[in-house]
Coordinates of C-alpha atoms and ligand atoms in Angstrom, one line a residue:
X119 CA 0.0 0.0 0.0
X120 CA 0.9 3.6 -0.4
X121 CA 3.4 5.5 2.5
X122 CA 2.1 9.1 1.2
X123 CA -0.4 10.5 -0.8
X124 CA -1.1 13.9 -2.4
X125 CA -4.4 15.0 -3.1
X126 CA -4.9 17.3 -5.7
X127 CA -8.2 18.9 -4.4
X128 CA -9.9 21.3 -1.7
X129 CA -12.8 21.3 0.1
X130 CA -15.8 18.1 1.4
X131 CA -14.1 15.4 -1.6
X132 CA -10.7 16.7 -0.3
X133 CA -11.9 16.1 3.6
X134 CA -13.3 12.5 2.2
X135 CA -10.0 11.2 1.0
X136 CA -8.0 12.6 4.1
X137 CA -10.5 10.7 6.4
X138 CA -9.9 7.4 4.0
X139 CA -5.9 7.8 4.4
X140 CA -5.9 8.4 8.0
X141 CA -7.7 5.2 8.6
X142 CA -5.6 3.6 6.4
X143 CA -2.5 4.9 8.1
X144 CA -1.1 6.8 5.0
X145 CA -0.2 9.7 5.2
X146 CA -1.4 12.9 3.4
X147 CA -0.3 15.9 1.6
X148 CA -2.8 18.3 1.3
X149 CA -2.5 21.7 -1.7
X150 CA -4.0 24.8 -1.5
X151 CA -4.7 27.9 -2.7
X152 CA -3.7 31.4 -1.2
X153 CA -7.1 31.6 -0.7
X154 CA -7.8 28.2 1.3
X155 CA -4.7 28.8 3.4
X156 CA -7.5 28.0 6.4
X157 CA -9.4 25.3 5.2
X158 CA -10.0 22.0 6.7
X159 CA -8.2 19.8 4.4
X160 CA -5.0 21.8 4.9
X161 CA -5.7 21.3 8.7
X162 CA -6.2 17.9 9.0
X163 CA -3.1 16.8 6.3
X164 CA 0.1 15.7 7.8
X165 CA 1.6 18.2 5.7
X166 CA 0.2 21.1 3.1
X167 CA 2.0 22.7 0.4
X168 CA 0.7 26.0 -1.3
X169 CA 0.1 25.7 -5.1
X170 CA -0.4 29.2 -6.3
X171 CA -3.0 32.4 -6.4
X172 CA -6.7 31.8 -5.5
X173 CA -7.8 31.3 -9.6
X174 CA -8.0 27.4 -9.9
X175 CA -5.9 28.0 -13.2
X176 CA -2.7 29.2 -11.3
X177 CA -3.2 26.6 -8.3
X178 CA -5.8 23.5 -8.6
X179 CA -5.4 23.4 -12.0
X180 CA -1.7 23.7 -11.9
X181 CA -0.4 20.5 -12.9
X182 CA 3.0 21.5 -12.4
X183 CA 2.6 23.1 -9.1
X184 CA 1.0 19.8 -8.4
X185 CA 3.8 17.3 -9.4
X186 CA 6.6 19.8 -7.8
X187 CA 4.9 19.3 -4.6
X188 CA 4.2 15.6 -4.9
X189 CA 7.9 14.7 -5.4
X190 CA 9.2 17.5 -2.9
X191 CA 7.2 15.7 -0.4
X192 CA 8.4 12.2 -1.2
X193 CA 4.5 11.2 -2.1
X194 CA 3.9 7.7 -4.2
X195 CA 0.6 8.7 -5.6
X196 CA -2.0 11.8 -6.1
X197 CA -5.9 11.3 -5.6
X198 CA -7.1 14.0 -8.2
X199 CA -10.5 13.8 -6.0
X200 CA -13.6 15.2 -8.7
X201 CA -13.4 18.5 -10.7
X202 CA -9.8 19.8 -11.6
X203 CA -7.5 17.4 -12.5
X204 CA -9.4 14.0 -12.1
X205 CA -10.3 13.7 -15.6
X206 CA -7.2 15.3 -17.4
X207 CA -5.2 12.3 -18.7
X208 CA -2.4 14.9 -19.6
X209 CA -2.2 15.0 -15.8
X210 CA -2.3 11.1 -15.6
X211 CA 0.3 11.4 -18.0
X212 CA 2.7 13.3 -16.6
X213 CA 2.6 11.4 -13.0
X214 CA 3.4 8.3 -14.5
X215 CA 6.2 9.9 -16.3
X216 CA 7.3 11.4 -12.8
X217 CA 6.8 7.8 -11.1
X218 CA 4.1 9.1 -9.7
X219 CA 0.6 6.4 -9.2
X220 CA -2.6 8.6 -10.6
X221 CA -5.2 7.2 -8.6
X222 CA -7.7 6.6 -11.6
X223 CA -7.9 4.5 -14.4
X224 CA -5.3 4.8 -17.0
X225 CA -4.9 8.2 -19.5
X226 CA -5.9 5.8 -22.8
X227 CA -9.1 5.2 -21.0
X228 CA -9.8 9.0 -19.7
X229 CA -9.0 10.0 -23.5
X230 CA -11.5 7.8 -24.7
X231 CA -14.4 8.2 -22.4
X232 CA -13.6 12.3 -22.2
X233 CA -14.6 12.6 -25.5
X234 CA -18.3 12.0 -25.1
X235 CA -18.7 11.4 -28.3
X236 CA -15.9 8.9 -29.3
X237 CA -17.1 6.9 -26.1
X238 CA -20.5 6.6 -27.5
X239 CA -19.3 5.0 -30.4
X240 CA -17.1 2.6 -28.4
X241 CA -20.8 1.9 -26.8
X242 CA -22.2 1.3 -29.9
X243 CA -19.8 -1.2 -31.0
X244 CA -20.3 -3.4 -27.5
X245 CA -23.8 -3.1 -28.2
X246 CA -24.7 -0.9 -25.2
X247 CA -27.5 1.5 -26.3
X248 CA -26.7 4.7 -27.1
X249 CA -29.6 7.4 -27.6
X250 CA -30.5 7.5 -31.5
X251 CA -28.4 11.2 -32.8
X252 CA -25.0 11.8 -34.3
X253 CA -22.4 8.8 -35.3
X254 CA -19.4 11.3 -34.5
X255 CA -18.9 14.4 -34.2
X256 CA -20.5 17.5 -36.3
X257 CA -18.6 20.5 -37.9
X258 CA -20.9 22.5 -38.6
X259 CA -23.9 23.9 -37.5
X260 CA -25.8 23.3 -40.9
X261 CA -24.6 19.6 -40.8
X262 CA -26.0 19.8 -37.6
X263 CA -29.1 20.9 -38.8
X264 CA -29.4 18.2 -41.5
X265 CA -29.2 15.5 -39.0
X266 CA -31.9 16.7 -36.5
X267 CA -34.3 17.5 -39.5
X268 CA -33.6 13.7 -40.6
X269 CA -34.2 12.0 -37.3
X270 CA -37.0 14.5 -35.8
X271 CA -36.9 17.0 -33.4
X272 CA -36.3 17.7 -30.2
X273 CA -32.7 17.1 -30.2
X274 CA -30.0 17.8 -27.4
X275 CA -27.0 19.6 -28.9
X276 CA -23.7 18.6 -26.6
X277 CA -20.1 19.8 -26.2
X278 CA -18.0 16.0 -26.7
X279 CA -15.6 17.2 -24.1
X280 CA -18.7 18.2 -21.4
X281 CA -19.6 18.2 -18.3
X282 CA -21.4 20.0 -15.1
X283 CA -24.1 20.0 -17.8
X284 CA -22.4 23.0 -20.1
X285 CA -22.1 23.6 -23.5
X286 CA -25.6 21.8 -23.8
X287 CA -28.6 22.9 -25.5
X288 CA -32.1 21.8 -26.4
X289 CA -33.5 22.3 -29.8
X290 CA -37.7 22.0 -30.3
X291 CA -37.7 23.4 -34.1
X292 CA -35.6 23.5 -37.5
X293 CA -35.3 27.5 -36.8
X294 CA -33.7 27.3 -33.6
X295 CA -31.1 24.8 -34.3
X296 CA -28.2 27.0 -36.1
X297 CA -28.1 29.6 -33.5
X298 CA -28.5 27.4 -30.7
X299 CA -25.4 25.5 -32.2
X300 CA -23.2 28.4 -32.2
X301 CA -24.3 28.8 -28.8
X302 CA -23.3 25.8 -27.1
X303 CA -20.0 26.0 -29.4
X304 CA -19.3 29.1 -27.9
X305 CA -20.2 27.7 -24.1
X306 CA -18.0 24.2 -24.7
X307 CA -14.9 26.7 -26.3
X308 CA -15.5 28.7 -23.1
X309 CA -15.7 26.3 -20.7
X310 CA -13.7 23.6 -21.8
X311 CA -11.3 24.8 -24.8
X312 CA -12.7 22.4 -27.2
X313 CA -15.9 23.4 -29.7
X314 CA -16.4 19.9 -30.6
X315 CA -19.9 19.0 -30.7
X316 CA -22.9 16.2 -31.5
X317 CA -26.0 15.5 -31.2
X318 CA -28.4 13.3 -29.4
X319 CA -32.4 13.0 -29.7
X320 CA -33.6 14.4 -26.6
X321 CA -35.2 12.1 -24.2
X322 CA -38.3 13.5 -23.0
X323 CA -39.1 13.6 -19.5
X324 CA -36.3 10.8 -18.5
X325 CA -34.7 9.8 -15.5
X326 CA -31.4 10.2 -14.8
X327 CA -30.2 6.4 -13.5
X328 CA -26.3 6.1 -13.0
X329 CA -24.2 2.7 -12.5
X330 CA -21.5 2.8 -9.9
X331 CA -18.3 0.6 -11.2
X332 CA -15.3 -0.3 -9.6
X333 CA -12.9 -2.8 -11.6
X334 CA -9.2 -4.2 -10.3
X335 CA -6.2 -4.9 -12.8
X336 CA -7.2 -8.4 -12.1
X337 CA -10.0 -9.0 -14.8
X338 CA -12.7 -8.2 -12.0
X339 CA -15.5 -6.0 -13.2
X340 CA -18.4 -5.1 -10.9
X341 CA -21.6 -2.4 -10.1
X342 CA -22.4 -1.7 -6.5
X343 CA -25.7 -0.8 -7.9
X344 CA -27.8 2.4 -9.3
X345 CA -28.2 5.5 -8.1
X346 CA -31.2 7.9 -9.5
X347 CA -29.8 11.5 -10.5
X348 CA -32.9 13.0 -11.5
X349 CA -33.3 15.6 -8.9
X350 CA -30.8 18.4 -11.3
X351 CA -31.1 21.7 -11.7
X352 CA -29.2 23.0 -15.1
X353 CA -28.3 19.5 -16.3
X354 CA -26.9 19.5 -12.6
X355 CA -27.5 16.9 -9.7
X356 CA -29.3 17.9 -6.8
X357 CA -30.3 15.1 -5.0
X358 CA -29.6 11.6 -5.4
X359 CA -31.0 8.4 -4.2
X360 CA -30.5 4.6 -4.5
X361 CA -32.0 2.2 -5.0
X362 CA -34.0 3.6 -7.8
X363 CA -38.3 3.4 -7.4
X364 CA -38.8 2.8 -11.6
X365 CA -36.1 0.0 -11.7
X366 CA -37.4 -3.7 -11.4
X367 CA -35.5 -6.2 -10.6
X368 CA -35.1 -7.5 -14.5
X369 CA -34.5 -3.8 -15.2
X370 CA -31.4 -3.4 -12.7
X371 CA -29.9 -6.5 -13.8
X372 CA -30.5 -5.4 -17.4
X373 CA -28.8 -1.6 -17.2
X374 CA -25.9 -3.4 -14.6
X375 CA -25.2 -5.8 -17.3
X376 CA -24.8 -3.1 -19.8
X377 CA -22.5 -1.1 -17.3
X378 CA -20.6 -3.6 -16.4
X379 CA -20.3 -4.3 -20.5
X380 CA -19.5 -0.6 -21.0
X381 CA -16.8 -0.8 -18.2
X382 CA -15.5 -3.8 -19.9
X383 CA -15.3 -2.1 -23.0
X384 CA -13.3 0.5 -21.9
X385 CA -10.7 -1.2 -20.3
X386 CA -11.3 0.4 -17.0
X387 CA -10.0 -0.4 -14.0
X388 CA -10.7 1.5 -10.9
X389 CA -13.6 3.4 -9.4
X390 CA -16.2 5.0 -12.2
X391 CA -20.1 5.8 -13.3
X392 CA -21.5 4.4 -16.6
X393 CA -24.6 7.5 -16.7
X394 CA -27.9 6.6 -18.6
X395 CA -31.3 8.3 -19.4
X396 CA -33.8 5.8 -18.8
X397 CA -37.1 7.1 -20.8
X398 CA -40.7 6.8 -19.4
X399 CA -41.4 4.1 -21.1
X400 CA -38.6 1.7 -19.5
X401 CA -36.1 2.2 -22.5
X402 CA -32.4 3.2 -21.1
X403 CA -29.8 4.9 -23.6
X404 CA -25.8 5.5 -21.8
X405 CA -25.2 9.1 -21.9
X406 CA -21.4 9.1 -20.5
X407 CA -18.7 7.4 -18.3
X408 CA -17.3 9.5 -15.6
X409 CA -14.0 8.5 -15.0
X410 CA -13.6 9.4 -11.3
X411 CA -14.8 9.0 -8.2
X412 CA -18.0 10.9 -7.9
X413 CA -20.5 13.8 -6.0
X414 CA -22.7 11.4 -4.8
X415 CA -20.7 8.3 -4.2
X416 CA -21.1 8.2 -0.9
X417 CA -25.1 7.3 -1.6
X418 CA -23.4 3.7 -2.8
X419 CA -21.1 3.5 0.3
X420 CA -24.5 3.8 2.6
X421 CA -26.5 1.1 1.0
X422 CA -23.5 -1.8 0.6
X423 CA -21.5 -0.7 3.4
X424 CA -17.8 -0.4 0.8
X425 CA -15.6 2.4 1.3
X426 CA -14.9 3.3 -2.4
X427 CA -11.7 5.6 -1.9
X428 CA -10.5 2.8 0.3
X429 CA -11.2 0.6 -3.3
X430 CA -9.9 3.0 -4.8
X431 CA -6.5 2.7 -3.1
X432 CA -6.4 -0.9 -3.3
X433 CA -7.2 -0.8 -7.0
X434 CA -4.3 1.3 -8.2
X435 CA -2.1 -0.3 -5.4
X436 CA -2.3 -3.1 -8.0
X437 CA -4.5 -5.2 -5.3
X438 CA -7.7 -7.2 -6.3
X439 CA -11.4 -5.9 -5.4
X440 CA -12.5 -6.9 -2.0
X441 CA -15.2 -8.6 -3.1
X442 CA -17.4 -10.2 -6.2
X443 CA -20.4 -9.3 -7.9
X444 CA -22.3 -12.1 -5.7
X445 CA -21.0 -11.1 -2.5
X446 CA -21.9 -7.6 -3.0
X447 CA -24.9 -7.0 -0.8
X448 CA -27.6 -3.4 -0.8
X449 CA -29.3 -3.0 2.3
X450 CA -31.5 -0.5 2.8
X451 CA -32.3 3.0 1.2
X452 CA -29.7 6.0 1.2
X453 CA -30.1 9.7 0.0
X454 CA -28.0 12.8 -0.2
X455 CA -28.9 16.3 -0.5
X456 CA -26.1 18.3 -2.4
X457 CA -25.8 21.6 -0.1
X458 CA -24.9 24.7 -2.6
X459 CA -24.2 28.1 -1.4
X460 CA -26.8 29.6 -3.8
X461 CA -30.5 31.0 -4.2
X462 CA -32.9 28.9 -5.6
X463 CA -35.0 32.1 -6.1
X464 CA -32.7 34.2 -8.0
X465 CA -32.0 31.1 -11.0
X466 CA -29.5 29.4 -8.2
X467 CA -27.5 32.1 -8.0
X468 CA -23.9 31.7 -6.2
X469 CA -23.7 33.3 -3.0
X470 CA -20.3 33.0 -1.4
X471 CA -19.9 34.6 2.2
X472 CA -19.1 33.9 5.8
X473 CA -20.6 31.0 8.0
X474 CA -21.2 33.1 11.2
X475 CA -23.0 29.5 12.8
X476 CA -22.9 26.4 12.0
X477 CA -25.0 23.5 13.1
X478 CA -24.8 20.1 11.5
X479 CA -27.0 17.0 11.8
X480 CA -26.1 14.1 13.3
X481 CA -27.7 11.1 14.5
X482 CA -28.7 7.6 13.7
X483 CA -28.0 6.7 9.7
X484 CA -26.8 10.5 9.1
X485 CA -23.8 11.5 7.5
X486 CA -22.2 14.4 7.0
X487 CA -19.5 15.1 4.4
X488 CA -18.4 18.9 4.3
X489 CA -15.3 21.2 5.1
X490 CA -17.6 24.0 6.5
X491 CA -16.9 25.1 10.4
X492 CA -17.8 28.0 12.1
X493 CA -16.3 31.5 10.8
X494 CA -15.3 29.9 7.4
X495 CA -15.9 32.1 4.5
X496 CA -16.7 30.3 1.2
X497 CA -14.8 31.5 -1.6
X498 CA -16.4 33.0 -4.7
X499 CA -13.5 31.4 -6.8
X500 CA -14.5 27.6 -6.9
X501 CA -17.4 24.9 -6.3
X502 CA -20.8 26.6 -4.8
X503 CA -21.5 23.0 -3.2
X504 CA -20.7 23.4 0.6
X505 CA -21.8 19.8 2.1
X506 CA -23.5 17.0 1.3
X507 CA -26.0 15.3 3.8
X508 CA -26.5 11.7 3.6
X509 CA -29.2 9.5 5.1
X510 CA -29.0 5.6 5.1
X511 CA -32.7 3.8 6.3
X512 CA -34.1 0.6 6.3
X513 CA -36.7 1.9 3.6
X514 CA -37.6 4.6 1.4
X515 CA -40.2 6.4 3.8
X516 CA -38.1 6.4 6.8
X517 CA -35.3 7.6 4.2
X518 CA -37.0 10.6 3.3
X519 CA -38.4 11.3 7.2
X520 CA -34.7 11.3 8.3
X521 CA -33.7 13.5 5.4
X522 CA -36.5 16.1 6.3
X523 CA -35.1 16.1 10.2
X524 CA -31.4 16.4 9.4
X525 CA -32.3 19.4 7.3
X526 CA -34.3 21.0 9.7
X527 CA -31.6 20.4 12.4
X528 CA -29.1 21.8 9.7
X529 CA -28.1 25.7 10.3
X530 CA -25.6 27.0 8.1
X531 CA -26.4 31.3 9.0
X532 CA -24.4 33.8 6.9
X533 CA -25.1 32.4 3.3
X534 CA -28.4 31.5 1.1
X535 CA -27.9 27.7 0.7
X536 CA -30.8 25.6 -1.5
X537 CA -31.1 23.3 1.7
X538 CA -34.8 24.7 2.4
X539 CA -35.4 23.9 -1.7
X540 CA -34.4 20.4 -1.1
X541 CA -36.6 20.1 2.5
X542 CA -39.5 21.5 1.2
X543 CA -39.2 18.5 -2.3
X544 CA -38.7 15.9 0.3
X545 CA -42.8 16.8 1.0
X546 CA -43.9 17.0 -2.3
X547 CA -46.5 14.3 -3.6
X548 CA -44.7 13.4 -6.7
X549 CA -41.0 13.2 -4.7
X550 CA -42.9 11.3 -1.9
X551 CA -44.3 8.5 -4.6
X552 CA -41.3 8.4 -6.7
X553 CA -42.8 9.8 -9.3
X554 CA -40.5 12.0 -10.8
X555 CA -38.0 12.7 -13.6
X556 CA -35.3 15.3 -14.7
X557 CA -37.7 18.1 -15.0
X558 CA -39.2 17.9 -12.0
X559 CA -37.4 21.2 -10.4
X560 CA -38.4 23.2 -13.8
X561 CA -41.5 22.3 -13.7
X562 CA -42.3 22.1 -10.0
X563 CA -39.7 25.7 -8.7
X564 CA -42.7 27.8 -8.4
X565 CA -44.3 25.9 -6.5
X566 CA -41.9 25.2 -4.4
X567 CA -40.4 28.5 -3.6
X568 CA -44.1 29.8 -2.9
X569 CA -44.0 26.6 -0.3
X570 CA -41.0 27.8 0.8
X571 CA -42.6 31.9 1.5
X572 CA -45.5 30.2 3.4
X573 CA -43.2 27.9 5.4
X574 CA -41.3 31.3 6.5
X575 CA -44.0 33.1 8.0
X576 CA -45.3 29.6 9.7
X577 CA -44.1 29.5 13.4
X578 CA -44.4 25.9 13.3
X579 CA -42.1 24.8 11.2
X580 CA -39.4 23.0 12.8
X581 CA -36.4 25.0 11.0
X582 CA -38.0 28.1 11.8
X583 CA -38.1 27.6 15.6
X584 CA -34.3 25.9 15.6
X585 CA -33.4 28.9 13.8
X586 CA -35.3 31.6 16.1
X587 CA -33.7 29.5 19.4
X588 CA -30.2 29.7 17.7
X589 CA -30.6 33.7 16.4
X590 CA -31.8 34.5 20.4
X591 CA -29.4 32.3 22.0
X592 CA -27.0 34.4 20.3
X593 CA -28.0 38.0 20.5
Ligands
LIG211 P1 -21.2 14.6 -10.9 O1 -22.2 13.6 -11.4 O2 -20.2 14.1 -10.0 O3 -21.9 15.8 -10.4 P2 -20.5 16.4 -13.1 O4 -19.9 16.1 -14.4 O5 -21.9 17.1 -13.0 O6 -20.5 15.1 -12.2 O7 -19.5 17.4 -12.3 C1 -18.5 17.1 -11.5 C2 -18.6 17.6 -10.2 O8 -17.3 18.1 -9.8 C3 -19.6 18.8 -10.0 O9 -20.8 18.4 -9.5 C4 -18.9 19.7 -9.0 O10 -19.4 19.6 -7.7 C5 -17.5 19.3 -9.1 N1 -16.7 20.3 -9.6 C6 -16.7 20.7 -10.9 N2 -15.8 21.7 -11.0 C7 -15.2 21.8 -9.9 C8 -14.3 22.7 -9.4 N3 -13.7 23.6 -10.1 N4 -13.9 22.5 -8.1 C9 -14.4 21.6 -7.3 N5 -15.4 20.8 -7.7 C10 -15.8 20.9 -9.0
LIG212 P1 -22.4 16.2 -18.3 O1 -21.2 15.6 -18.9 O2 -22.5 17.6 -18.3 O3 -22.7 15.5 -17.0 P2 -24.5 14.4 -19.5 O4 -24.3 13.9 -20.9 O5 -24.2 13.5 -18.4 O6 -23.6 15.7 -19.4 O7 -25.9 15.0 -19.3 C1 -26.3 15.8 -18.2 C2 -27.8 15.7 -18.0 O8 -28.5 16.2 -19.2 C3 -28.3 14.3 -17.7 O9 -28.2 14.0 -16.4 C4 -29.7 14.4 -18.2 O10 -30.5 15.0 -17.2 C5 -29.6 15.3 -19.4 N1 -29.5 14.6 -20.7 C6 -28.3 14.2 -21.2 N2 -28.5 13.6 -22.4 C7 -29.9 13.6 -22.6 C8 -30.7 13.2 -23.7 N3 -30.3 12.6 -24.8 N4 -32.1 13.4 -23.5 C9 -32.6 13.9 -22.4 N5 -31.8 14.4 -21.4 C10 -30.5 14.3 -21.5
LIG213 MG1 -23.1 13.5 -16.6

């Protein structure tokens, strides 16, 4: 096993992977930015090394910086964490060439599933279904437009290198389709460097059902198991629960199958997430692999009981998985609520500032995975997500119940966070039946939000009264 790792990251993930190393008795190297000279992960690190200026471009995204500190410190691998570096198989590259284990499958296998578009092809040819749209990429918006006119809109136009849901756009007519192209090609340049784009048939009103994979250099392929994303706001995950209320059992062995295939495909060895859209109607397409460790892994960890850094660590150790497909064993229901310092009521808007109190939940099947404490001042430069709260329950009900009371024990005071948002969906009717699908928060916000107005001016509601006790215990 490793002596010393260096993780390239900041913030809850970067807290997660310290936790996993300390248990393992490694020992850490934590980076940071001149603005994140305070946070928790440079705290709780055996040793931190400053990469650079605030801007993630001069510091997190510094690969140099990065690999200077790794070998300074005498470390024998780097967890690239999510975000950053963690799908850059340049990076990947250049640790290998520095001796250096990059804890993640290997760069030929990022290359290929990083271009979204190339790994849809590779689907294609393993007969994993791929939503009906482009063979390869496009060129140009007209060819563009010839396409979606042949196979019927609406269409989803898509950046090939993507992700966080950008340089994505939906197209409902003929007219729309060239200037909505440019669009996203200016978004994906923007965002990503790259204008490459193509195009998928959109799937109306799907869910969003994800496969979590871990495979060893051992010829052992597995899935721990689905996880339903369709809670998203922007293309981006909100909630996310497992198991998943539309999936039978012949359905979940169908899409793990395919995931397993897809993983297979690839190559891939290590921790990963084979995404799909599964239509009303019961069909499921594969949208992407992400080839890290992801937001809402620890939904997995709740309902089988594996530590997946832990796998993680064993994987590019060059040890076998733990455990086979049989002997992997889902108990219960888990669900997390991704905490973002933002206002649901101004279009999510980022709203960095300082966390005068904090009080987190706790208690039976709760976890809590953040890097907030009290007097920490979330920076405007990175990430609005600020904590994730995780329940585990013996069912789906009771899952939802315990979600609803660690948010209302949950006081973060200083910043707008969409933790009220998420409370107030774990009580709608649709939510509650698991009747629900990627559009939900579009087409449910108002409703929500004028929920959420009522539930302010109602003394009875739980949060209100913690939050009154806590404001006079204060003043
Ligand atoms: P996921 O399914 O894990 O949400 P996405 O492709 O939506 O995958 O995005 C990756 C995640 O990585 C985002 O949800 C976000 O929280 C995180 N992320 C993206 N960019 C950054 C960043 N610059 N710093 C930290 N985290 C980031
Ligand atoms: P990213 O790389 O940004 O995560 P994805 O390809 O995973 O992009 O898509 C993000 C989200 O967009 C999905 O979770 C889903 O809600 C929606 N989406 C993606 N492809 C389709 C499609 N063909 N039809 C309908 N919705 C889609
Ligand atoms: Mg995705």
């Amino acid at each position: 096993m490793f002596k010393r790792i260096l993780i390239a990251n900041r913030g809850e993930i970067a807290v997660r992977i310290l936790r996993c190393c300390r248990e393992m008795e490694i020992e850490t190297v934590a980076v940071y930015s001149e603005a994140d000279r305070t946070a928790l992960h440079v705290q709780l690190a055996t040793q931190a090394v400053c990469i650079g200026p605030a801007k993630a471009a001069d510091s997190y995204l510094n690969a140099q910086a990065i690999l200077t500190a790794a070998l300074k410190t005498g470390c024998d691998a780097i967890h690239p964490g999510f975000g950053f570096l963690s799908e850059n198989s340049e990076f990947a590259r250049l640790c290998q060439e520095c001796g250096i284990v990059f804890i993640g499958p290997r760069p030929e296998v990022i290359d290929m599933m990083g271009n979204k578009s190339a790994a849809r092809r590779l689907m294609q040819q393993h007969n994993v279904p791929v939503v009906p749209g482009s063979s390869g990429s496009l060129d140009t918006a007209e060819q563009a437009k010839e396409l979606a006119d042949q196979i019927g809109y609406p269409v989803l136009l898509k950046a090939a290198a993507g992700g966080g849901g950008r340089g994505m756009r939906r197209v409902f007519t003929t007219e729309e389709l060239i200037p909505n192209f440019e669009a996203a090609r200016a978004e994906a340049v923007a965002c990503f460097g790259d204008g490459e784009m193509y195009l998928e048939k959109l799937v109306l009103n799907p869910r969003h059902v994800e496969f979590q994979i871990m495979a060893d250099e051992h010829g052992n392929t597995v899935h721990l198991g689905e996880r339903d994303c369709s809670i998203q706001r922007k293309n981006q995950k909100l909630m996310e629960e497992s198991p998943c209320k539309a999936l039978s059992p012949a359905l979940r062995k169908q899409m793990g199958d395919a995931a397993v295939n897809a993983a297979k495909a690839a190559g891939y060895t290590g921790a990963g997430t084979v995404e799909f859209v599964l239509s009303p109607e019961g069909e499921f397409y594969f949208i992407e692999m992400n080839t890290r460790i992801q937001v809402e892994h620890p939904v997995t960890e709740m309902i089988t009981g594996i530590d997946l850094i832990r796998e993680q660590l064993r994987v590019a150790a060059h040890l076998p998985l733990g455990f086979t497909q049989e002997e992997i064993q889902f108990s219960g229901h888990a669900i997390e609520c991704r905490i973002n310092a933002e206002n649901p009521a101004k279009g999510f808007l980022p709203c960095p500032g300082k966390v005068n109190f904090l009080h987190l939940p706790g208690g039976c099947g709760v976890r809590v995975d953040t890097a907030l404490y009290q007097g920490y001042e979330t920076s405007p430069f990175y990430d609005s997500m600020v904590a994730k709260i995780i329940v585990h329950a013996p069912n789906r009900l009771q899952a939802i119940r315990r979600m609803r009371r660690a948010l209302e024990e949950l006081v973060i005071d200083g910043i707008d966070t969409g933790a009220e948002l998420a409370h107030l969906i774990l009580y709608h009717p649709d939510f509650m039946k698991g009747n629900y699908n990627t559009a939900f928060i579009e087409q449910n916000l108002d409703q929500l939000l004028s929920w959420h107005e009522q539930a302010k001016g109602d003394d009875a509601s739980c949060t209100a009264r913690f939050n009154n006790a806590v404001n006079s215990s204060q003043h």
